[in-house]
Each structure stands twice: as structure tokens, then as C-alpha cells.
Amino acid sequence: MSAYINPNLLLDTTGIEPGHVVWRSPSNLAIIKYWGKYGVQLPRNPSISFTLANSFTETILDYGPKQTDEDGIDLQMEFNGTEDVKIQQSTHAFLQKMLPFFPFLNQLSLKIRTANSFPHAAGIASSASGMSALSLCLCSLEDRFFGTLGDPKTFDRKASYISRLGSGSACRSIFPYMSLWGEYRPVEGSSNEYAIPMEDHIHEVFKGYHNAIMIVSSQEKSVSSRAGHALMEDNPYADARYRQANERMERLLQILKDGDTQAFCTIAEEEALTLHALMMASTPSYTLLHPNTLKMIECIREYRAQTGHPVCFSLDAGPNIHLLYPDSIKEEVQLLIDSELVPLCERGFWIKDWVGEGPEEL
Ligand code: PMV
């Protein structure tokens, strides 16, 4: 949507007072997965995710009049309290790409301080929380200077659009509880360019869902998501996969509306394993699953068969298990976590997380 390109967003440089904006933004977990893209971070199929609560990034953006005559982004950056060259470079490159959308960034000196709630070495992708927190800061800045994003819906849509340009799935972190990203005809307003809120389409039971993240390995992934998406282009199952994602979306939306937690288990696990099957079926083939991932899967399925409790797993592009269950069985599931799953986690590490209310300006 080139409507967001706006060369008029320029400041009268004589009146810039230093200031800052701060956002806390969560990660998200897709139930129908986005895997395969085209153009500039546009998805090959629609996806839908839970917005998390406890895994978040907090970003402080300090700004003031530009201190240099050089053209381009002037940025200082701190990650978890220290300078990190890699993160500084990728953030600088992202902000440089953002100049057509926020040309006033060229008139400022920026300092970004960012930190995650979860340990850097947890093996959890921070791109969704990180890119959404930064995009929200940029939108707040625009609104502060120009008053253009006062309407919350307008604000969120632009924040989602900008987040998508940073990291596709980040666009879904903007909204409470659940978000849908990607054109899906039956849902009015859905778009490939930004996510939309799904709060009004889901049963209360899913708003209280737990999402415990069992850390099987904190090692950096051997194949990045970027490379994984690219491998979908030559994957012989790609077309069938994109069709399947649309069919599953139809089934899942009904399940989410009905509050059918058992049917939810089936589809969440089918999707998680499909994602990893696509990786195994890529050329070259690869897998991000670890032996303990499979042990946990077996354990969770056995527990469900024995107890009838609607507890299931999902997976991101990595070996860590996301354990999903309704609030009504949290005590029982805690016993499963403590006795069966924690011993399979790396150094016993896991993160208590749950479905959350979305980003917050601090
Ligand atoms: O947003 P990316 O490019 O990191 O891709 C994320 C893809 C998955 O996490 C595997 C699935 C999803 O929809 O979040």
C-alpha cells in the first residue's frame, strides 16, 4: 500500500525538542503457519496467531535534532544494555528503508535502547516482538509530530504494515489475543499487507489460553526462517500446502468461534508438524527438530489420550515445544510440565507464557 509513503512528513527543524517514546510489544505464536512468501514480505497463505504476554521486547526510542550533516539515519543502539554491532547494523538498514514512510527520521538523531523479557540465549526468535516494538515507536513518533495517527485503528494498521516490512510475522503482534494476516476472502478486511484483530471472532476460552514454552535447545537455528521461506519456492508440495492452509483456516475459525478445545488440538498439531514436514521436504532437506522435541510430542499425546484433557503442542521454526491449554486445567497440566517435560528441557528451562492483550505504550 504505497498510501503509507508520505514525503510530506517533514519537520520544521528549528522547533525540535528532544524526547522519547517507549513501547512494550509481545511475541506471537502462529496456529496456522506462514511459510512461503513473495514480493516484499507478502505471505503465500493466510496465517493466524496467538498474541503472547510474557515474551516481549521493550524499546525506548530517544530522539533529538540531528547532530550531523550527513544524509541518512543517525543511530546509536543498545541491546540489553550493551552495544551489539549486528543488531545495530540490521536496525540501521531497516530504518533506512523506512525513510519513504517516515522521512522525518532523516532530520533526527536517534538512540534506541531495546531489551527482551526472555534471555537472549533462550533460542526464541525475538524478531516479532522486536520489530513490532520498533514499528510502534515509529508510529508514535509520527503521531506526536504530525497528529496523523490519532485514530487507534489507523495507528494499529500502519504499525502492523510497518512491522511486516521488518519481519513478516511481526505484523501479527500488534493486536490483543489473536490476529489474522493474509488475504482470506471469508474474513472481511483481511490483507496480505497487514494483520487484523480477531478478538471478536474467538470464544472466551481461547483468550485465557496458556502457552508454556519448553526450551529444548537454545542454539541458534541451523537454517534461518529467511532461508526456509525461500526454499518453499521450489518445494514440490508448495501449492498443495497453500491450499491446505486456506482449508485449515476455514476449519480453525469455526473451532475458535465454537470454543472447541479438542478440535483445536488436532489442527494445531497438524499445522506444527506440517511446517516441519515442509522443511524436511525442501531441497536441500533439513530438520530443526531435536530428539527431545519428539519425546515431548509423544508424551503430550499420550497424556491427552489418557486424561482426555485438551492439551496440545505447537512449534515455531525451531525445536522448542509450545504447550497450549485452557486455564481450566492449569493445575493438572502443571504436574505434566514438572514431571515429564521439564526433565526434557535444556537445563530444565521453560517460559511460562499465555495469551495476552497486545502491545502497550509505556
Ligand atoms: O516472520 P518470519 O519471516 O520470521 O517467519 C516466521 C515463520 C513461522 O514462525 C515459522 C510461522 C509463523 O507464521 O509465525
Coordinates of C-alpha atoms and ligand atoms in Angstrom, one line a residue:
M1 CA 0.0 0.0 0.0
S2 CA 2.0 2.9 -1.3
A3 CA -0.5 5.2 0.6
Y4 CA 1.8 4.9 3.5
I5 CA 4.6 6.6 1.5
N6 CA 4.4 10.2 2.5
P7 CA 7.0 12.7 1.5
N8 CA 5.1 15.4 3.4
L9 CA 6.1 14.1 6.9
L10 CA 8.9 16.6 7.3
L11 CA 9.6 18.7 10.4
D12 CA 10.3 22.3 10.9
T13 CA 13.8 21.7 12.2
T14 CA 14.0 24.9 14.3
G15 CA 11.5 23.6 16.8
I16 CA 12.5 20.0 17.5
E17 CA 12.7 19.4 21.3
P18 CA 14.4 16.1 22.4
G19 CA 12.1 13.4 23.7
H20 CA 11.4 9.7 23.7
V21 CA 8.7 7.1 23.1
V22 CA 8.6 3.7 24.7
W23 CA 6.7 0.5 23.7
R24 CA 6.5 -3.0 25.1
S25 CA 5.4 -5.5 22.4
P26 CA 4.9 -9.2 22.6
S27 CA 5.9 -12.2 20.5
N28 CA 3.2 -14.3 18.9
L29 CA 2.7 -18.0 18.0
A30 CA 1.0 -18.9 14.8
I31 CA -1.5 -21.7 14.8
I32 CA -2.0 -21.7 11.0
K33 CA 1.6 -21.0 9.9
Y34 CA 3.0 -18.5 7.5
W35 CA 5.7 -20.4 5.5
G36 CA 6.4 -19.2 2.0
K37 CA 6.4 -15.6 0.8
Y38 CA 6.7 -13.4 -2.3
G39 CA 7.4 -9.7 -3.1
V40 CA 8.2 -7.6 -0.1
Q41 CA 7.3 -9.9 2.8
L42 CA 3.9 -10.9 1.4
P43 CA 2.6 -14.2 2.5
R44 CA 1.7 -17.1 0.2
N45 CA -1.1 -18.1 2.6
P46 CA -3.1 -16.6 5.4
S47 CA -2.0 -17.2 9.0
I48 CA -3.5 -16.7 12.4
S49 CA -1.7 -16.4 15.7
F50 CA -2.0 -16.1 19.5
T51 CA -0.5 -12.9 20.8
L52 CA 1.7 -13.8 23.8
A53 CA 2.0 -11.8 27.1
N54 CA 5.3 -12.7 28.9
S55 CA 7.7 -12.9 26.0
F56 CA 8.1 -9.3 24.9
T57 CA 10.6 -6.6 23.8
E58 CA 10.7 -3.2 25.4
T59 CA 12.1 -0.5 23.2
I60 CA 12.9 3.1 24.1
L61 CA 13.4 5.5 21.2
D62 CA 15.2 8.7 22.2
Y63 CA 15.3 11.5 19.6
G64 CA 16.5 15.0 19.1
P65 CA 17.6 17.4 16.4
K66 CA 20.2 15.8 14.1
Q67 CA 23.7 16.2 15.2
T68 CA 25.4 15.6 11.9
D69 CA 25.2 17.0 8.3
E70 CA 25.3 13.5 6.8
D71 CA 22.3 12.3 4.9
G72 CA 20.6 9.1 6.2
I73 CA 19.8 7.6 9.5
D74 CA 21.8 8.7 12.5
L75 CA 21.5 5.9 15.0
Q76 CA 23.1 4.8 18.3
M77 CA 21.8 1.5 19.6
E78 CA 21.9 -0.5 22.8
F79 CA 20.6 -4.1 23.1
N80 CA 20.2 -5.4 26.7
G81 CA 22.4 -2.6 27.9
T82 CA 25.3 -3.2 25.6
E83 CA 26.3 -2.3 22.1
D84 CA 25.7 -5.1 19.6
V85 CA 27.1 -4.4 16.1
K86 CA 24.9 -7.0 14.3
I87 CA 21.7 -5.6 15.8
Q88 CA 22.9 -2.0 15.2
Q89 CA 23.5 -2.7 11.6
S90 CA 20.3 -4.5 10.9
T91 CA 18.3 -1.8 12.7
H92 CA 20.1 0.9 10.8
A93 CA 19.3 -0.9 7.5
F94 CA 15.6 -1.2 8.5
L95 CA 15.3 2.5 9.4
Q96 CA 17.0 3.5 6.2
K97 CA 14.3 1.5 4.3
M98 CA 11.7 3.3 6.4
L99 CA 12.6 6.8 5.1
P100 CA 9.9 6.9 2.4
F101 CA 7.3 6.2 5.1
F102 CA 8.8 8.4 7.8
P103 CA 11.0 11.0 6.0
F104 CA 11.4 13.0 9.3
L105 CA 13.7 10.2 10.6
N106 CA 16.4 11.8 8.3
Q107 CA 16.1 15.0 10.4
L108 CA 16.8 13.4 13.8
S109 CA 19.5 11.8 15.8
L110 CA 18.1 8.6 17.2
K111 CA 19.1 6.4 20.1
I112 CA 17.4 3.1 20.5
R113 CA 17.6 1.0 23.7
T114 CA 15.9 -2.3 23.5
A115 CA 15.7 -5.4 25.7
N116 CA 13.8 -8.7 25.7
S117 CA 12.0 -10.2 28.7
F118 CA 13.4 -13.6 27.8
P119 CA 17.1 -14.5 27.9
H120 CA 18.9 -13.8 24.6
A121 CA 20.2 -17.4 24.7
A122 CA 16.7 -19.0 25.1
G123 CA 16.5 -19.9 21.4
I124 CA 13.3 -17.9 21.0
A125 CA 13.1 -15.6 17.9
S126 CA 12.8 -12.0 19.0
S127 CA 12.1 -10.6 15.6
A128 CA 8.3 -10.5 16.1
S129 CA 8.4 -8.7 19.4
G130 CA 11.5 -6.6 18.4
M131 CA 10.2 -5.4 15.0
S132 CA 6.7 -4.7 16.3
A133 CA 8.0 -2.7 19.3
L134 CA 10.2 -0.6 17.0
S135 CA 7.4 0.0 14.4
L136 CA 5.1 1.1 17.2
C137 CA 7.7 3.6 18.3
L138 CA 8.0 5.0 14.8
C139 CA 4.2 5.3 14.5
S140 CA 4.0 7.1 17.9
L141 CA 6.7 9.5 16.7
E142 CA 4.8 10.3 13.6
D143 CA 1.6 10.9 15.6
R144 CA 3.4 13.1 18.1
F145 CA 4.9 15.3 15.4
F146 CA 2.1 15.4 12.8
G147 CA -1.1 14.1 14.6
T148 CA -1.8 11.8 11.7
L149 CA -2.4 8.5 13.6
G150 CA -4.8 9.6 16.3
D151 CA -7.4 7.1 15.5
P152 CA -6.4 3.8 17.1
K153 CA -7.4 1.7 14.1
T154 CA -5.4 3.8 11.8
F155 CA -2.5 3.7 14.1
D156 CA -2.6 -0.1 14.6
R157 CA -2.9 -0.8 10.9
K158 CA 0.1 1.3 10.0
A159 CA 2.1 -0.2 12.9
S160 CA 1.2 -3.7 11.6
Y161 CA 2.1 -2.8 8.0
I162 CA 5.5 -1.3 9.1
S163 CA 6.2 -4.3 11.3
R164 CA 5.6 -6.7 8.4
L165 CA 8.3 -4.9 6.4
G166 CA 10.7 -5.6 9.3
S167 CA 9.8 -9.3 9.8
G168 CA 6.6 -10.8 8.2
S169 CA 5.1 -12.5 11.3
A170 CA 5.8 -9.4 13.4
C171 CA 2.7 -7.7 11.9
R172 CA 0.5 -10.1 13.9
S173 CA 1.9 -8.9 17.3
I174 CA 0.0 -5.6 17.2
F175 CA -3.4 -6.9 18.3
P176 CA -4.8 -8.5 21.5
Y177 CA -5.5 -12.2 21.8
M178 CA -5.4 -13.3 18.1
S179 CA -4.5 -11.8 14.8
L180 CA -5.0 -12.9 11.2
W181 CA -2.6 -11.9 8.4
G182 CA -3.1 -12.6 4.7
E183 CA -5.9 -12.3 2.3
Y184 CA -8.6 -14.7 3.3
R185 CA -11.9 -13.9 1.5
P186 CA -14.4 -15.0 4.1
V187 CA -12.8 -12.6 6.6
E188 CA -13.7 -9.1 5.6
G189 CA -10.8 -6.6 5.7
S190 CA -8.1 -9.3 5.7
S191 CA -5.0 -8.3 3.8
N192 CA -1.6 -9.5 2.7
E193 CA -0.1 -6.1 3.8
Y194 CA -1.1 -6.0 7.5
A195 CA -2.7 -8.2 10.1
I196 CA -6.2 -7.6 11.6
P197 CA -7.5 -8.2 15.1
M198 CA -9.6 -11.4 15.7
E199 CA -10.7 -10.7 19.2
D200 CA -14.4 -10.5 18.1
H201 CA -14.2 -13.8 16.3
I202 CA -13.0 -16.1 19.1
H203 CA -14.6 -17.8 22.1
E204 CA -13.6 -16.6 25.6
V205 CA -11.8 -19.8 26.4
F206 CA -9.1 -19.0 23.9
K207 CA -8.5 -15.6 25.4
G208 CA -7.3 -17.3 28.6
Y209 CA -5.1 -19.9 26.9
H210 CA -1.7 -20.8 28.3
N211 CA 1.3 -21.1 26.1
A212 CA 4.2 -22.6 28.0
I213 CA 7.4 -22.6 26.0
M214 CA 9.6 -25.6 26.7
I215 CA 13.1 -24.9 25.7
V216 CA 14.6 -28.0 24.0
S217 CA 17.6 -26.1 22.6
S218 CA 18.8 -22.6 22.8
Q219 CA 21.2 -23.0 19.9
E220 CA 20.8 -20.7 17.0
K221 CA 18.9 -22.3 14.2
S222 CA 21.0 -24.1 11.6
V223 CA 18.7 -22.7 8.8
S224 CA 17.2 -19.3 9.2
S225 CA 13.5 -18.6 8.6
R226 CA 14.5 -16.4 5.7
A227 CA 16.3 -19.3 4.0
G228 CA 13.3 -21.6 4.9
H229 CA 10.8 -19.3 3.2
A230 CA 13.0 -19.2 0.1
L231 CA 13.2 -23.0 -0.1
M232 CA 9.4 -23.1 -0.4
E233 CA 9.7 -21.6 -3.9
D234 CA 11.0 -25.0 -5.2
N235 CA 9.2 -27.2 -2.8
P236 CA 7.1 -29.7 -4.8
Y237 CA 4.4 -29.6 -2.1
A238 CA 4.1 -25.8 -2.0
D239 CA 0.8 -25.4 -4.0
A240 CA -0.9 -28.2 -2.0
R241 CA 0.4 -26.6 1.2
Y242 CA -1.1 -23.2 0.4
R243 CA -4.4 -24.7 -0.5
Q244 CA -4.3 -26.7 2.7
A245 CA -3.6 -23.6 4.8
N246 CA -6.8 -22.0 3.4
E247 CA -8.8 -25.1 4.2
R248 CA -7.5 -25.4 7.7
M249 CA -8.2 -21.7 8.2
E250 CA -11.8 -22.3 7.5
R251 CA -11.9 -25.2 10.0
L252 CA -9.9 -23.4 12.6
L253 CA -12.1 -20.2 12.5
Q254 CA -15.2 -22.3 13.3
I255 CA -13.3 -24.1 16.1
L256 CA -12.2 -20.8 17.6
K257 CA -15.7 -19.4 17.4
D258 CA -17.2 -22.5 19.0
G259 CA -14.6 -22.8 21.7
D260 CA -13.9 -26.4 20.7
T261 CA -10.7 -27.1 22.5
Q262 CA -10.4 -30.7 21.5
A263 CA -10.7 -30.0 17.8
F264 CA -8.2 -27.2 18.3
C265 CA -5.6 -29.7 19.5
T266 CA -5.9 -31.7 16.3
I267 CA -5.5 -28.7 13.9
A268 CA -2.8 -27.0 16.0
E269 CA -0.6 -30.2 16.0
E270 CA -1.3 -30.9 12.3
E271 CA -0.1 -27.4 11.4
A272 CA 3.0 -27.6 13.6
L273 CA 4.1 -30.9 12.0
T274 CA 3.2 -29.7 8.5
L275 CA 5.6 -26.8 9.0
H276 CA 8.4 -29.2 9.9
A277 CA 7.5 -31.7 7.2
L278 CA 7.9 -28.9 4.6
M279 CA 11.4 -28.2 5.9
M280 CA 12.2 -31.9 5.6
A281 CA 10.8 -32.0 2.1
S282 CA 12.8 -29.0 0.9
T283 CA 15.9 -29.3 -1.3
P284 CA 18.3 -29.4 0.4
S285 CA 16.3 -31.1 3.1
Y286 CA 16.8 -30.2 6.8
T287 CA 15.1 -30.5 10.1
L288 CA 15.1 -28.3 13.2
L289 CA 13.6 -30.9 15.4
H290 CA 15.6 -32.5 18.2
P291 CA 15.2 -35.9 19.8
N292 CA 13.7 -34.3 22.9
T293 CA 11.1 -32.4 20.7
L294 CA 9.8 -35.8 19.6
K295 CA 9.9 -37.2 23.1
M296 CA 7.8 -34.3 24.3
I297 CA 5.3 -34.7 21.4
E298 CA 4.9 -38.4 22.3
C299 CA 4.5 -37.5 26.0
I300 CA 1.9 -34.8 25.3
R301 CA -0.2 -37.1 23.0
E302 CA -0.1 -39.9 25.5
Y303 CA -1.2 -37.6 28.3
R304 CA -4.1 -36.3 26.2
A305 CA -5.2 -39.9 25.3
Q306 CA -5.1 -41.0 28.9
T307 CA -6.7 -37.9 30.6
G308 CA -8.9 -36.5 27.8
H309 CA -7.5 -33.1 28.7
P310 CA -7.3 -30.7 25.7
V311 CA -3.6 -30.0 26.0
C312 CA -1.6 -29.9 22.8
F313 CA 1.6 -28.6 21.2
S314 CA 2.7 -26.2 18.5
L315 CA 6.1 -25.4 17.1
D316 CA 7.8 -22.4 15.6
A317 CA 10.6 -22.7 13.2
G318 CA 12.8 -24.4 15.9
P319 CA 12.9 -27.3 18.3
N320 CA 11.1 -25.7 21.2
I321 CA 7.6 -27.0 22.2
H322 CA 4.8 -24.5 22.8
L323 CA 2.4 -26.3 25.1
L324 CA -1.2 -25.0 24.7
Y325 CA -4.0 -25.5 27.1
P326 CA -7.1 -23.7 28.6
D327 CA -6.9 -22.1 32.0
S328 CA -9.4 -24.6 33.5
I329 CA -6.8 -27.4 33.5
K330 CA -3.7 -25.4 34.5
E331 CA -3.1 -27.2 37.8
E332 CA -3.2 -30.7 36.1
V333 CA -1.0 -29.5 33.3
Q334 CA 1.5 -28.0 35.7
L335 CA 2.1 -31.5 37.0
L336 CA 2.7 -32.8 33.5
I337 CA 5.2 -29.9 32.9
D338 CA 7.0 -30.5 36.1
S339 CA 7.2 -34.3 36.0
E340 CA 7.5 -35.1 32.3
L341 CA 8.5 -32.1 30.2
V342 CA 10.9 -30.1 32.4
P343 CA 13.4 -33.0 32.5
L344 CA 13.5 -32.9 28.7
C345 CA 14.2 -29.2 28.6
E346 CA 17.7 -27.8 28.2
R347 CA 19.0 -27.2 31.7
G348 CA 15.3 -27.6 32.8
F349 CA 14.5 -24.2 31.3
W350 CA 11.0 -23.2 30.3
I351 CA 9.0 -20.0 30.0
K352 CA 5.6 -19.5 31.4
D353 CA 3.5 -17.6 28.9
W354 CA -0.1 -17.1 28.0
V355 CA -2.3 -15.3 25.5
G356 CA -2.0 -11.5 26.1
E357 CA -3.7 -8.2 25.4
G358 CA -1.2 -6.9 22.9
P359 CA 1.4 -4.1 22.9
E360 CA 1.5 -1.3 25.5
E361 CA 2.9 2.2 25.3
L362 CA 4.8 2.9 28.5
Ligands
PMV1 O1 8.3 -13.8 10.2 P1 9.4 -14.8 9.8 O2 9.9 -14.5 8.5 O3 10.4 -15.0 10.9 O4 8.6 -16.2 9.6 C1 8.0 -16.9 10.7 C2 7.5 -18.2 10.3 C3 7.0 -19.1 11.4 O5 7.3 -18.6 12.7 C4 7.6 -20.4 11.3 C5 5.5 -19.2 11.3 C6 4.6 -18.0 11.6 O6 3.6 -17.8 11.0 O7 5.0 -17.3 12.5

